[in-house]
mmCIF file of C-alpha atoms in Angstrom:
data_model
loop_
_atom_site.group_PDB
_atom_site.id
_atom_site.type_symbol
_atom_site.label_atom_id
_atom_site.label_comp_id
_atom_site.label_asym_id
_atom_site.label_seq_id
_atom_site.Cartn_x
_atom_site.Cartn_y
_atom_site.Cartn_z
ATOM 1 C CA MET A 160 14.942 -28.020 10.665
ATOM 2 C CA GLU A 161 15.746 -26.321 13.905
ATOM 3 C CA ASP A 162 14.564 -22.602 14.228
ATOM 4 C CA ASP A 163 17.037 -19.951 14.303
ATOM 5 C CA ALA A 164 16.553 -16.640 15.879
ATOM 6 C CA PRO A 165 15.077 -13.995 13.938
ATOM 7 C CA VAL A 166 17.708 -11.223 12.248
ATOM 8 C CA ILE A 167 16.893 -7.695 13.287
ATOM 9 C CA TYR A 168 19.027 -5.284 12.654
ATOM 10 C CA GLY A 169 17.842 -1.682 14.206
ATOM 11 C CA LEU A 170 18.158 1.953 12.971
ATOM 12 C CA GLU A 171 19.138 5.143 14.641
ATOM 13 C CA PHE A 172 15.851 7.056 12.882
ATOM 14 C CA GLN A 173 12.583 6.290 11.672
ATOM 15 C CA ALA A 174 12.143 4.768 8.176
ATOM 16 C CA ARG A 175 9.689 3.756 5.428
ATOM 17 C CA ALA A 176 12.215 3.065 2.423
ATOM 18 C CA LEU A 177 13.755 -0.157 2.045
ATOM 19 C CA THR A 178 14.573 -2.131 -1.535
ATOM 20 C CA PRO A 179 16.914 -4.767 -2.690
ATOM 21 C CA GLN A 180 19.569 -4.246 -4.568
ATOM 22 C CA THR A 181 18.386 -5.252 -7.521
ATOM 23 C CA ALA A 182 21.273 -6.017 -10.048
ATOM 24 C CA GLU A 183 22.576 -8.087 -7.458
ATOM 25 C CA THR A 184 22.351 -11.509 -7.872
ATOM 26 C CA ASP A 185 24.975 -13.068 -5.394
ATOM 27 C CA ALA A 186 24.453 -11.545 -2.399
ATOM 28 C CA ILE A 187 22.007 -10.867 -0.097
ATOM 29 C CA ARG A 188 22.084 -7.312 0.023
ATOM 30 C CA PHE A 189 18.942 -4.153 0.736
ATOM 31 C CA LEU A 190 19.152 -0.232 0.790
ATOM 32 C CA VAL A 191 16.973 0.942 3.837
ATOM 33 C CA GLY A 192 16.400 5.085 3.590
ATOM 34 C CA THR A 193 15.401 6.940 6.886
ATOM 35 C CA GLN A 194 13.571 9.928 8.284
ATOM 36 C CA SER A 195 14.710 12.637 10.569
ATOM 37 C CA LEU A 196 13.764 15.915 10.663
ATOM 38 C CA LYS A 197 16.563 16.910 12.971
ATOM 39 C CA TYR A 198 19.799 15.149 11.691
ATOM 40 C CA ASP A 199 21.584 13.992 8.378
ATOM 41 C CA ASN A 200 19.767 11.683 6.815
ATOM 42 C CA GLN A 201 21.638 7.749 6.195
ATOM 43 C CA ILE A 202 21.060 5.124 3.848
ATOM 44 C CA HIS A 203 21.880 1.824 5.617
ATOM 45 C CA ILE A 204 23.410 -1.098 3.341
ATOM 46 C CA ILE A 205 22.605 -3.776 4.647
ATOM 47 C CA ASP A 206 24.231 -7.309 3.521
ATOM 48 C CA PHE A 207 22.918 -10.540 5.377
ATOM 49 C CA ASP A 208 24.791 -13.536 5.932
ATOM 50 C CA ASP A 209 22.252 -16.246 5.626
ATOM 51 C CA GLU A 210 25.247 -19.020 6.034
ATOM 52 C CA ASN A 211 26.534 -17.952 9.645
ATOM 53 C CA ASN A 212 23.276 -15.901 10.208
ATOM 54 C CA ILE A 213 24.978 -12.889 10.844
ATOM 55 C CA ILE A 214 24.275 -8.565 8.745
ATOM 56 C CA ASN A 215 27.271 -6.701 8.044
ATOM 57 C CA LYS A 216 26.594 -2.922 7.126
ATOM 58 C CA ASN A 217 27.698 0.418 5.594
ATOM 59 C CA VAL A 218 25.850 3.929 6.084
ATOM 60 C CA LEU A 219 26.152 6.719 3.436
ATOM 61 C CA LEU A 220 25.133 10.119 4.682
ATOM 62 C CA HIS A 221 21.820 11.390 2.346
ATOM 63 C CA GLN A 222 21.989 14.807 3.269
ATOM 64 C CA VAL A 223 18.788 16.608 1.270
ATOM 65 C CA GLY A 224 16.560 15.057 2.953
ATOM 66 C CA GLU A 225 14.200 12.263 4.546
ATOM 67 C CA ILE A 226 13.450 9.616 2.290
ATOM 68 C CA TRP A 227 9.820 8.466 1.735
ATOM 69 C CA GLN A 228 11.136 6.098 -0.973
ATOM 70 C CA ILE A 229 14.206 4.320 -2.437
ATOM 71 C CA SER A 230 14.809 2.099 -5.628
ATOM 72 C CA ALA A 231 17.981 1.243 -6.749
ATOM 73 C CA SER A 232 18.901 0.354 -10.782
ATOM 74 C CA PRO A 233 18.108 -2.976 -12.205
ATOM 75 C CA ALA A 234 21.743 -2.771 -14.253
ATOM 76 C CA ASP A 235 24.355 -1.029 -12.078
ATOM 77 C CA LYS A 236 24.808 -2.095 -8.780
ATOM 78 C CA GLY A 237 25.366 1.494 -7.370
ATOM 79 C CA VAL A 238 23.228 4.198 -8.884
ATOM 80 C CA LEU A 239 19.816 4.520 -6.785
ATOM 81 C CA ALA A 240 16.970 6.840 -7.074
ATOM 82 C CA THR A 241 15.069 8.509 -3.718
ATOM 83 C CA CYS A 242 12.425 10.605 -3.245
ATOM 84 C CA TYR A 243 12.960 12.979 -0.678
ATOM 85 C CA ASN A 244 11.331 15.847 1.434
ATOM 86 C CA THR A 245 13.067 19.331 1.404
ATOM 87 C CA THR A 246 12.126 23.143 2.701
ATOM 88 C CA SER A 247 12.380 25.779 0.467
ATOM 89 C CA ASP A 248 10.703 29.028 0.940
ATOM 90 C CA SER A 249 8.609 27.709 4.261
ATOM 91 C CA LYS A 250 7.535 25.204 2.406
ATOM 92 C CA VAL A 251 7.519 21.001 2.339
ATOM 93 C CA MET A 252 8.095 19.902 -1.415
ATOM 94 C CA THR A 253 8.952 16.396 -2.559
ATOM 95 C CA CYS A 254 11.745 15.948 -4.877
ATOM 96 C CA ALA A 255 13.632 12.715 -6.062
ATOM 97 C CA ALA A 256 17.148 12.501 -7.293
ATOM 98 C CA VAL A 257 19.571 9.642 -8.946
ATOM 99 C CA TRP A 258 22.839 9.311 -6.723
ATOM 100 C CA ARG A 259 25.873 6.906 -6.949
ATOM 101 C CA MET A 260 27.452 5.073 -4.207
ATOM 102 C CA PRO A 261 30.885 4.904 -3.701
ATOM 103 C CA LYS A 262 32.537 2.335 -5.559
ATOM 104 C CA GLU A 263 33.981 0.492 -3.036
ATOM 105 C CA LEU A 264 30.664 -0.308 -1.381
ATOM 106 C CA GLU A 265 29.223 -1.322 -4.963
ATOM 107 C CA SER A 266 29.406 -4.877 -3.842
ATOM 108 C CA GLY A 267 29.433 -5.237 -0.640
ATOM 109 C CA SER A 268 29.572 -4.464 3.381
ATOM 110 C CA HIS A 269 32.613 -5.632 5.786
ATOM 111 C CA GLU A 270 31.540 -3.946 8.950
ATOM 112 C CA SER A 271 29.313 -4.883 11.312
ATOM 113 C CA PRO A 272 26.285 -3.245 12.852
ATOM 114 C CA ASP A 273 28.489 -2.392 16.735
ATOM 115 C CA ASP A 274 31.527 -0.702 14.536
ATOM 116 C CA SER A 275 31.951 3.084 14.808
ATOM 117 C CA SER A 276 30.146 5.124 12.419
ATOM 118 C CA SER A 277 32.740 7.550 11.818
ATOM 119 C CA ASN A 278 33.324 6.521 8.602
ATOM 120 C CA THR A 279 30.344 7.242 7.312
ATOM 121 C CA GLN A 280 30.479 8.339 3.276
ATOM 122 C CA THR A 281 28.188 10.699 1.534
ATOM 123 C CA LEU A 282 26.243 9.516 -1.549
ATOM 124 C CA GLU A 283 27.530 11.387 -4.822
ATOM 125 C CA LEU A 284 24.560 13.498 -6.540
ATOM 126 C CA LEU A 285 24.423 12.371 -10.514
ATOM 127 C CA CYS A 286 21.290 14.154 -11.435
ATOM 128 C CA HIS A 287 17.844 15.431 -9.987
ATOM 129 C CA LEU A 288 14.101 14.852 -11.660
ATOM 130 C CA ASP A 289 13.626 18.070 -11.815
ATOM 131 C CA ASN A 290 9.388 18.503 -10.844
ATOM 132 C CA THR A 291 9.559 22.498 -10.456
ATOM 133 C CA ALA A 292 6.429 22.762 -12.879
ATOM 134 C CA HIS A 293 4.973 19.301 -11.942
ATOM 135 C CA GLY A 294 4.538 18.797 -7.988
ATOM 136 C CA ASN A 295 5.732 16.345 -4.992
ATOM 137 C CA MET A 296 7.157 13.807 -6.585
ATOM 138 C CA ALA A 297 5.532 9.863 -4.940
ATOM 139 C CA CYS A 298 7.895 7.767 -6.503
ATOM 140 C CA VAL A 299 10.813 6.377 -9.129
ATOM 141 C CA MET A 300 10.585 3.411 -11.016
ATOM 142 C CA TRP A 301 13.056 2.082 -13.300
ATOM 143 C CA GLU A 302 12.669 -0.035 -15.874
ATOM 144 C CA PRO A 303 12.145 -3.898 -15.142
ATOM 145 C CA MET A 304 14.286 -5.316 -17.539
ATOM 146 C CA GLY A 305 16.065 -2.464 -18.582
ATOM 147 C CA ASP A 306 19.384 -1.039 -19.184
ATOM 148 C CA GLY A 307 19.250 1.505 -15.826
ATOM 149 C CA LYS A 308 18.960 3.927 -18.560
ATOM 150 C CA LYS A 309 14.850 4.807 -18.564
ATOM 151 C CA LEU A 310 12.928 6.118 -15.623
ATOM 152 C CA ILE A 311 9.251 6.979 -14.416
ATOM 153 C CA SER A 312 8.359 9.550 -11.667
ATOM 154 C CA LEU A 313 4.565 10.073 -10.541
ATOM 155 C CA ALA A 314 4.198 13.743 -8.898
ATOM 156 C CA ASP A 315 1.176 15.178 -8.512
ATOM 157 C CA ASN A 316 -1.562 14.602 -11.279
ATOM 158 C CA HIS A 317 1.561 13.878 -13.901
ATOM 159 C CA LEU A 318 3.329 10.454 -15.148
ATOM 160 C CA LEU A 319 6.700 11.368 -16.463
ATOM 161 C CA LEU A 320 9.731 9.017 -18.098
ATOM 162 C CA TRP A 321 12.577 9.975 -17.917
ATOM 163 C CA ASP A 322 16.396 9.431 -20.064
ATOM 164 C CA LEU A 323 19.406 9.134 -18.284
ATOM 165 C CA GLN A 324 22.088 10.290 -20.740
ATOM 166 C CA GLU A 325 25.698 9.205 -20.900
ATOM 167 C CA SER A 326 26.954 8.057 -16.933
ATOM 168 C CA SER A 327 23.411 8.999 -15.485
ATOM 169 C CA ASN A 328 24.365 12.411 -15.197
ATOM 170 C CA LYS A 329 21.497 13.710 -16.473
ATOM 171 C CA ALA A 330 17.610 13.276 -16.735
ATOM 172 C CA VAL A 331 15.617 14.579 -19.969
ATOM 173 C CA LEU A 332 11.629 14.421 -19.849
ATOM 174 C CA SER A 333 11.421 12.360 -22.820
ATOM 175 C CA ASN A 334 7.297 12.063 -22.550
ATOM 176 C CA SER A 335 4.462 12.346 -19.943
ATOM 177 C CA ALA A 336 1.158 12.572 -19.351
ATOM 178 C CA ALA A 337 -0.944 14.177 -16.826
ATOM 179 C CA LEU A 338 -4.416 13.084 -15.235
ATOM 180 C CA GLU A 339 -7.573 15.264 -16.041
ATOM 181 C CA GLY A 340 -10.709 15.398 -13.704
ATOM 182 C CA LYS A 341 -12.690 16.936 -11.362
ATOM 183 C CA GLY A 342 -10.979 18.296 -8.019
ATOM 184 C CA GLN A 343 -7.416 18.005 -7.628
ATOM 185 C CA LEU A 344 -6.513 14.238 -8.171
ATOM 186 C CA LYS A 345 -2.992 12.865 -7.405
ATOM 187 C CA PHE A 346 -1.153 10.127 -7.730
ATOM 188 C CA THR A 347 -0.087 7.729 -4.996
ATOM 189 C CA SER A 348 1.903 4.527 -6.025
ATOM 190 C CA GLY A 349 2.799 3.026 -9.148
ATOM 191 C CA ARG A 350 4.684 -0.149 -10.794
ATOM 192 C CA TRP A 351 6.033 -0.816 -14.209
ATOM 193 C CA SER A 352 5.364 -4.462 -15.706
ATOM 194 C CA PRO A 353 7.845 -6.662 -16.632
ATOM 195 C CA HIS A 354 5.376 -7.693 -19.106
ATOM 196 C CA HIS A 355 4.230 -6.449 -22.729
ATOM 197 C CA ASN A 356 8.656 -5.670 -23.592
ATOM 198 C CA CYS A 357 8.118 -3.054 -20.198
ATOM 199 C CA THR A 358 5.399 -1.151 -22.299
ATOM 200 C CA GLN A 359 2.577 -0.994 -19.280
ATOM 201 C CA VAL A 360 2.210 1.142 -15.966
ATOM 202 C CA ALA A 361 0.246 0.848 -13.436
ATOM 203 C CA THR A 362 -0.618 4.154 -10.698
ATOM 204 C CA ALA A 363 -3.074 4.756 -8.659
ATOM 205 C CA ASN A 364 -4.736 7.879 -7.626
ATOM 206 C CA ASP A 365 -7.285 7.253 -4.475
ATOM 207 C CA THR A 366 -9.475 4.481 -5.393
ATOM 208 C CA THR A 367 -8.560 3.956 -8.780
ATOM 209 C CA ILE A 368 -6.448 2.016 -11.115
ATOM 210 C CA ARG A 369 -5.338 2.835 -14.410
ATOM 211 C CA GLY A 370 -3.005 1.079 -16.915
ATOM 212 C CA TRP A 371 -0.619 3.192 -19.227
ATOM 213 C CA ASP A 372 1.258 2.791 -22.598
ATOM 214 C CA THR A 373 4.366 4.211 -21.982
ATOM 215 C CA ARG A 374 4.595 4.786 -25.627
ATOM 216 C CA SER A 375 2.266 6.951 -26.324
ATOM 217 C CA MET A 376 1.995 8.040 -22.499
ATOM 218 C CA ARG A 377 -1.836 7.280 -22.808
ATOM 219 C CA GLN A 378 -4.698 5.931 -20.489
ATOM 220 C CA ILE A 379 -4.804 1.931 -21.128
ATOM 221 C CA TYR A 380 -7.518 0.716 -18.610
ATOM 222 C CA CYS A 381 -9.439 1.830 -15.610
ATOM 223 C CA ILE A 382 -10.631 0.472 -12.511
ATOM 224 C CA GLU A 383 -12.558 3.176 -10.577
ATOM 225 C CA ASN A 384 -13.653 1.964 -6.968
ATOM 226 C CA ALA A 385 -10.868 -0.338 -7.139
ATOM 227 C CA HIS A 386 -11.024 -0.403 -3.535
ATOM 228 C CA GLY A 387 -13.498 1.509 -0.986
ATOM 229 C CA GLN A 388 -10.307 3.575 0.374
ATOM 230 C CA LEU A 389 -7.663 5.131 -0.959
ATOM 231 C CA VAL A 390 -5.002 2.542 -2.622
ATOM 232 C CA ARG A 391 -1.421 2.232 -1.585
ATOM 233 C CA ASP A 392 0.309 0.115 -3.580
ATOM 234 C CA LEU A 393 0.386 -1.889 -6.630
ATOM 235 C CA ASP A 394 2.530 -5.097 -8.208
ATOM 236 C CA PHE A 395 2.297 -7.393 -10.877
ATOM 237 C CA ASN A 396 2.374 -11.123 -11.322
ATOM 238 C CA PRO A 397 5.871 -11.487 -12.380
ATOM 239 C CA ASN A 398 5.180 -14.750 -14.325
ATOM 240 C CA LYS A 399 1.578 -13.980 -15.294
ATOM 241 C CA GLN A 400 0.433 -11.324 -18.050
ATOM 242 C CA TYR A 401 -2.321 -9.022 -17.157
ATOM 243 C CA TYR A 402 -2.635 -9.896 -13.573
ATOM 244 C CA LEU A 403 -1.979 -6.973 -10.734
ATOM 245 C CA ALA A 404 -2.729 -7.116 -7.129
ATOM 246 C CA SER A 405 -3.430 -3.749 -5.578
ATOM 247 C CA CYS A 406 -3.744 -2.715 -1.666
ATOM 248 C CA GLY A 407 -5.280 -0.083 -0.172
ATOM 249 C CA ASP A 408 -6.626 1.788 3.040
ATOM 250 C CA ASP A 409 -10.078 -0.816 3.219
ATOM 251 C CA CYS A 410 -7.467 -3.307 4.602
ATOM 252 C CA LYS A 411 -7.658 -5.478 1.449
ATOM 253 C CA VAL A 412 -5.891 -6.714 -0.726
ATOM 254 C CA LYS A 413 -7.278 -7.680 -4.327
ATOM 255 C CA PHE A 414 -6.431 -9.653 -7.919
ATOM 256 C CA TRP A 415 -7.009 -8.331 -10.869
ATOM 257 C CA ASP A 416 -7.032 -9.200 -14.574
ATOM 258 C CA THR A 417 -6.358 -6.113 -16.215
ATOM 259 C CA ARG A 418 -8.007 -8.122 -19.556
ATOM 260 C CA ASN A 419 -11.789 -7.907 -17.822
ATOM 261 C CA ILE A 420 -11.770 -5.214 -14.516
ATOM 262 C CA ASN A 421 -15.800 -5.509 -14.107
ATOM 263 C CA GLU A 422 -14.094 -7.035 -10.898
ATOM 264 C CA PRO A 423 -11.602 -8.813 -8.735
ATOM 265 C CA VAL A 424 -10.281 -11.923 -9.494
ATOM 266 C CA LYS A 425 -9.789 -12.793 -5.554
ATOM 267 C CA THR A 426 -9.944 -10.873 -2.855
ATOM 268 C CA LEU A 427 -7.716 -11.108 0.560
ATOM 269 C CA GLU A 428 -9.514 -9.585 3.813
ATOM 270 C CA GLU A 429 -6.780 -10.697 6.415
ATOM 271 C CA HIS A 430 -5.650 -7.599 7.494
ATOM 272 C CA SER A 431 -7.354 -5.545 10.094
ATOM 273 C CA HIS A 432 -5.923 -2.143 9.296
ATOM 274 C CA TRP A 433 -4.343 0.051 6.091
ATOM 275 C CA VAL A 434 -2.589 -2.314 4.101
ATOM 276 C CA TRP A 435 0.261 -0.947 3.225
ATOM 277 C CA ASN A 436 2.336 -2.740 0.408
ATOM 278 C CA VAL A 437 1.508 -6.307 -1.495
ATOM 279 C CA ARG A 438 4.498 -8.122 -3.509
ATOM 280 C CA TYR A 439 4.814 -10.796 -5.680
ATOM 281 C CA ASN A 440 7.088 -13.556 -4.710
ATOM 282 C CA HIS A 441 9.616 -13.012 -7.711
ATOM 283 C CA SER A 442 9.915 -16.829 -8.660
ATOM 284 C CA HIS A 443 7.135 -18.664 -6.878
ATOM 285 C CA ASP A 444 4.662 -16.111 -7.815
ATOM 286 C CA GLN A 445 1.808 -18.019 -6.151
ATOM 287 C CA LEU A 446 3.321 -16.607 -2.778
ATOM 288 C CA VAL A 447 2.019 -13.183 -1.744
ATOM 289 C CA LEU A 448 3.490 -10.840 1.469
ATOM 290 C CA THR A 449 1.601 -7.746 2.450
ATOM 291 C CA GLY A 450 2.651 -5.389 5.164
ATOM 292 C CA SER A 451 0.089 -3.337 7.496
ATOM 293 C CA SER A 452 0.068 -0.709 10.002
ATOM 294 C CA ASP A 453 -1.699 -4.178 11.924
ATOM 295 C CA SER A 454 1.724 -4.681 12.953
ATOM 296 C CA ARG A 455 1.266 -7.922 10.972
ATOM 297 C CA VAL A 456 3.235 -9.404 7.577
ATOM 298 C CA ILE A 457 1.406 -11.735 6.337
ATOM 299 C CA LEU A 458 2.681 -14.400 3.546
ATOM 300 C CA SER A 459 -0.349 -16.386 1.353
ATOM 301 C CA ASN A 460 -0.669 -19.113 -1.205
ATOM 302 C CA MET A 461 -2.916 -18.404 -4.270
ATOM 303 C CA VAL A 462 -1.866 -20.936 -5.629
ATOM 304 C CA SER A 463 -5.273 -20.700 -7.524
ATOM 305 C CA ILE A 464 -4.791 -17.754 -9.822
ATOM 306 C CA SER A 465 -0.967 -17.637 -9.981
ATOM 307 C CA SER A 466 1.414 -19.414 -13.195
ATOM 308 C CA GLU A 467 1.672 -23.167 -11.897
ATOM 309 C CA PRO A 468 -2.977 -23.736 -10.255
ATOM 310 C CA PHE A 469 -1.762 -27.222 -10.850
ATOM 311 C CA GLY A 470 1.884 -27.220 -8.805
ATOM 312 C CA HIS A 471 5.601 -28.007 -9.523
ATOM 313 C CA LEU A 472 5.425 -29.770 -12.829
ATOM 314 C CA VAL A 473 7.904 -32.841 -12.696
ATOM 315 C CA ASP A 474 8.516 -36.095 -15.288
ATOM 316 C CA ASP A 475 7.270 -38.879 -13.805
ATOM 317 C CA ASP A 476 10.232 -40.591 -13.294
ATOM 318 C CA GLU A 477 11.578 -38.249 -11.363
ATOM 319 C CA LEU A 478 9.257 -39.150 -8.686
ATOM 320 C CA SER A 479 8.401 -42.206 -6.940
ATOM 321 C CA ASP A 480 4.786 -43.689 -6.164
ATOM 322 C CA GLN A 481 4.692 -42.163 -2.753
ATOM 323 C CA GLU A 482 6.415 -38.826 -4.058
ATOM 324 C CA ASP A 483 3.888 -38.882 -6.053
ATOM 325 C CA HIS A 484 0.938 -39.680 -4.102
ATOM 326 C CA HIS A 485 2.438 -36.781 -1.591
ATOM 327 C CA GLN A 486 2.768 -34.029 -4.245
ATOM 328 C CA GLU A 487 -1.062 -35.176 -5.342
ATOM 329 C CA GLU A 488 -2.455 -34.424 -1.382
ATOM 330 C CA ASN A 489 -0.480 -30.984 -1.518
ATOM 331 C CA ILE A 490 -1.623 -29.623 -4.642
ATOM 332 C CA SER A 491 -5.324 -30.685 -3.799
ATOM 333 C CA GLU A 492 -4.662 -28.843 -0.586
ATOM 334 C CA ALA A 493 -6.780 -25.172 0.515
ATOM 335 C CA PRO A 494 -5.029 -22.086 0.673
ATOM 336 C CA TRP A 495 -2.981 -21.370 3.390
ATOM 337 C CA SER A 496 -1.747 -18.376 4.924
ATOM 338 C CA ILE A 497 1.291 -17.232 7.168
ATOM 339 C CA THR A 498 0.984 -14.337 9.721
ATOM 340 C CA ILE A 499 4.083 -12.296 11.224
ATOM 341 C CA SER A 500 3.739 -10.404 13.978
ATOM 342 C CA ALA A 501 6.361 -7.515 14.601
ATOM 343 C CA GLY A 502 5.132 -6.061 17.805
ATOM 344 C CA GLU A 503 2.012 -4.694 19.322
ATOM 345 C CA ALA A 504 -1.446 -3.843 17.063
ATOM 346 C CA ARG A 505 -0.088 -0.326 17.459
ATOM 347 C CA ASP A 506 2.767 -1.265 15.607
ATOM 348 C CA PRO A 507 2.841 -0.716 11.911
ATOM 349 C CA VAL A 508 5.223 -2.140 9.130
ATOM 350 C CA PHE A 509 5.257 -0.071 6.218
ATOM 351 C CA ILE A 510 7.190 -1.927 3.846
ATOM 352 C CA LYS A 511 8.842 -5.017 2.912
ATOM 353 C CA TRP A 512 10.464 -7.341 0.027
ATOM 354 C CA TYR A 513 12.124 -10.751 -1.142
ATOM 355 C CA SER A 514 15.723 -10.651 -1.771
ATOM 356 C CA SER A 515 16.272 -10.103 -5.681
ATOM 357 C CA CYS A 516 18.793 -13.397 -5.393
ATOM 358 C CA CYS A 517 17.209 -15.567 -2.698
ATOM 359 C CA CYS A 518 13.147 -16.419 -2.893
ATOM 360 C CA TYR A 519 12.769 -17.189 0.728
ATOM 361 C CA LEU A 520 14.544 -14.519 2.315
ATOM 362 C CA ILE A 521 11.844 -11.637 3.409
ATOM 363 C CA TYR A 522 12.677 -7.963 5.289
ATOM 364 C CA ALA A 523 10.628 -5.625 6.577
ATOM 365 C CA VAL A 524 10.894 -2.045 7.977
ATOM 366 C CA CYS A 525 8.742 -1.011 11.326
ATOM 367 C CA CYS A 526 8.211 0.502 13.640
ATOM 368 C CA LEU A 527 8.229 -0.369 16.983
ATOM 369 C CA ARG A 528 7.996 1.592 20.362
ATOM 370 C CA ASP A 529 9.516 -0.947 22.413
ATOM 371 C CA LEU A 530 11.899 -3.596 20.920
ATOM 372 C CA ARG A 531 11.025 -5.928 24.100
ATOM 373 C CA ASN A 532 7.987 -6.579 22.575
ATOM 374 C CA ILE A 533 9.180 -8.000 19.235
ATOM 375 C CA HIS A 534 7.849 -11.258 17.936
ATOM 376 C CA PRO A 535 9.977 -14.355 16.934
ATOM 377 C CA ALA A 536 9.776 -13.034 12.768
ATOM 378 C CA TYR A 537 10.295 -17.248 12.615
ATOM 379 C CA PHE A 538 7.905 -19.358 10.051
ATOM 380 C CA THR A 539 8.058 -22.283 7.968
ATOM 381 C CA ASN A 540 6.355 -23.454 4.960
ATOM 382 C CA HIS A 541 3.665 -26.324 5.674
ATOM 383 C CA GLY A 542 3.602 -26.719 1.925
ATOM 384 C CA TYR A 543 5.218 -28.289 -0.302
ATOM 385 C CA CYS A 544 6.754 -26.619 -2.800
ATOM 386 C CA CYS A 545 9.646 -25.969 -4.726
ATOM 387 C CA TRP A 546 11.992 -23.994 -4.179
ATOM 388 C CA LYS A 547 15.625 -23.409 -5.933
ATOM 389 C CA GLU A 548 18.741 -23.021 -3.174
ATOM 390 C CA LEU A 549 21.483 -20.648 -3.183
ATOM 391 C CA GLY A 550 23.542 -21.713 -6.342
ATOM 392 C CA GLY A 551 21.760 -24.890 -5.851
ATOM 393 C CA GLU A 552 19.533 -27.393 -8.020
ATOM 394 C CA ASP A 553 15.420 -27.393 -7.814
ATOM 395 C CA CYS A 554 13.978 -29.630 -5.382
ATOM 396 C CA TRP A 555 11.468 -30.841 -3.492
ATOM 397 C CA LEU A 556 11.592 -30.280 -0.066
ATOM 398 C CA PRO A 557 8.769 -29.548 2.389
ATOM 399 C CA ASN A 558 9.099 -27.653 4.817
ATOM 400 C CA ILE A 559 11.142 -24.957 4.443
ATOM 401 C CA SER A 560 12.277 -22.355 7.010
ATOM 402 C CA GLN A 561 11.906 -18.861 6.322
ATOM 403 C CA LYS A 562 13.828 -15.759 7.344
ATOM 404 C CA VAL A 563 12.502 -12.354 7.819
ATOM 405 C CA GLY A 564 14.705 -9.591 9.032
ATOM 406 C CA LEU A 565 13.633 -6.933 10.735
ATOM 407 C CA PHE A 566 15.078 -3.451 10.560
ATOM 408 C CA CYS A 567 14.055 -1.682 13.495
ATOM 409 C CA THR A 568 13.613 2.032 14.938
ATOM 410 C CA GLU A 569 12.509 2.386 18.370
ATOM 411 C CA GLN A 570 9.346 5.111 18.291
ATOM 412 C CA THR A 571 9.253 7.805 20.843
#
């Protein structure tokens, strides 16, 4: 398979917010939110045509403030939530709201990156998540397997459970919990578990990770000093219950079994600066993606703690003797990791995601001071893994190529 050039899409403003359009399972589509203090902010709807290796886009105005987090509804393609900064009475507040994009844009974009931006449209506000009594919003999470009617937001030291009413035009606070302890405790990030009927949420504050039961809104576990410094991000293994990944400012990525929290199951120390994000591959949970302000995205093969620690199981009659021998050799290989450089050491990679419909497509947001410094963002899986092609059957393919889309903002 020949090497393809990296796919790069430039943004006019800086950006830290990126999410796949979760409810879209047929097309490769991402939403990117910008951060600008002087101009109206934007949400870019990015469609990637993997057959022709091209990008199509549309731009929506987000006029209420700079976007710090964006998340898409798991059930409705046109609905999304943002956390954004706004100014009131000379004070900066981080608020959250639920929006709907224009109907004609829900299923894709047909505008090329070079087209004029004169067709820019505006998001429709559905409702605000009222944080007047709770403080600044840190993030908004949708119920992973739900109908798009339940959200959780983290606001300062409050965990807030919301029910969206009909047409998502009103959000009702149905339950809440608060951090209690010495000092001014504040949530920094969280993740809603797809397991246990979506009744568990993990949160991070400072160096501590906590688990919560959404039915009682009570704490069910607490990992104190999970990291030596601030915990930046969390993610649950999509295929293995109780397994949680975390990353932080101590440059480490840790994997936990929430039934035994005395020590991590495994620790990675591949990055040289703060690790901003960690993500499991939603189909192949041995693949873990991390992004750091050391300008690198690292894909690690964590097969020993995955749901298939002995490799993909197939019937004996499906493999020839030679293929069987090849499979055994690859299963016994040591874990590998692949590093993607996104610029100079001072250029941070803030966030990255896997595509919702294509498990081998990765997108990242990075701030590059000089776009000429982009290294080739192409890498190859040197393992021997089972991948599900778009619309195809499971097949064993060595050296499957991977692509990375870099959403770049030139930083002055």
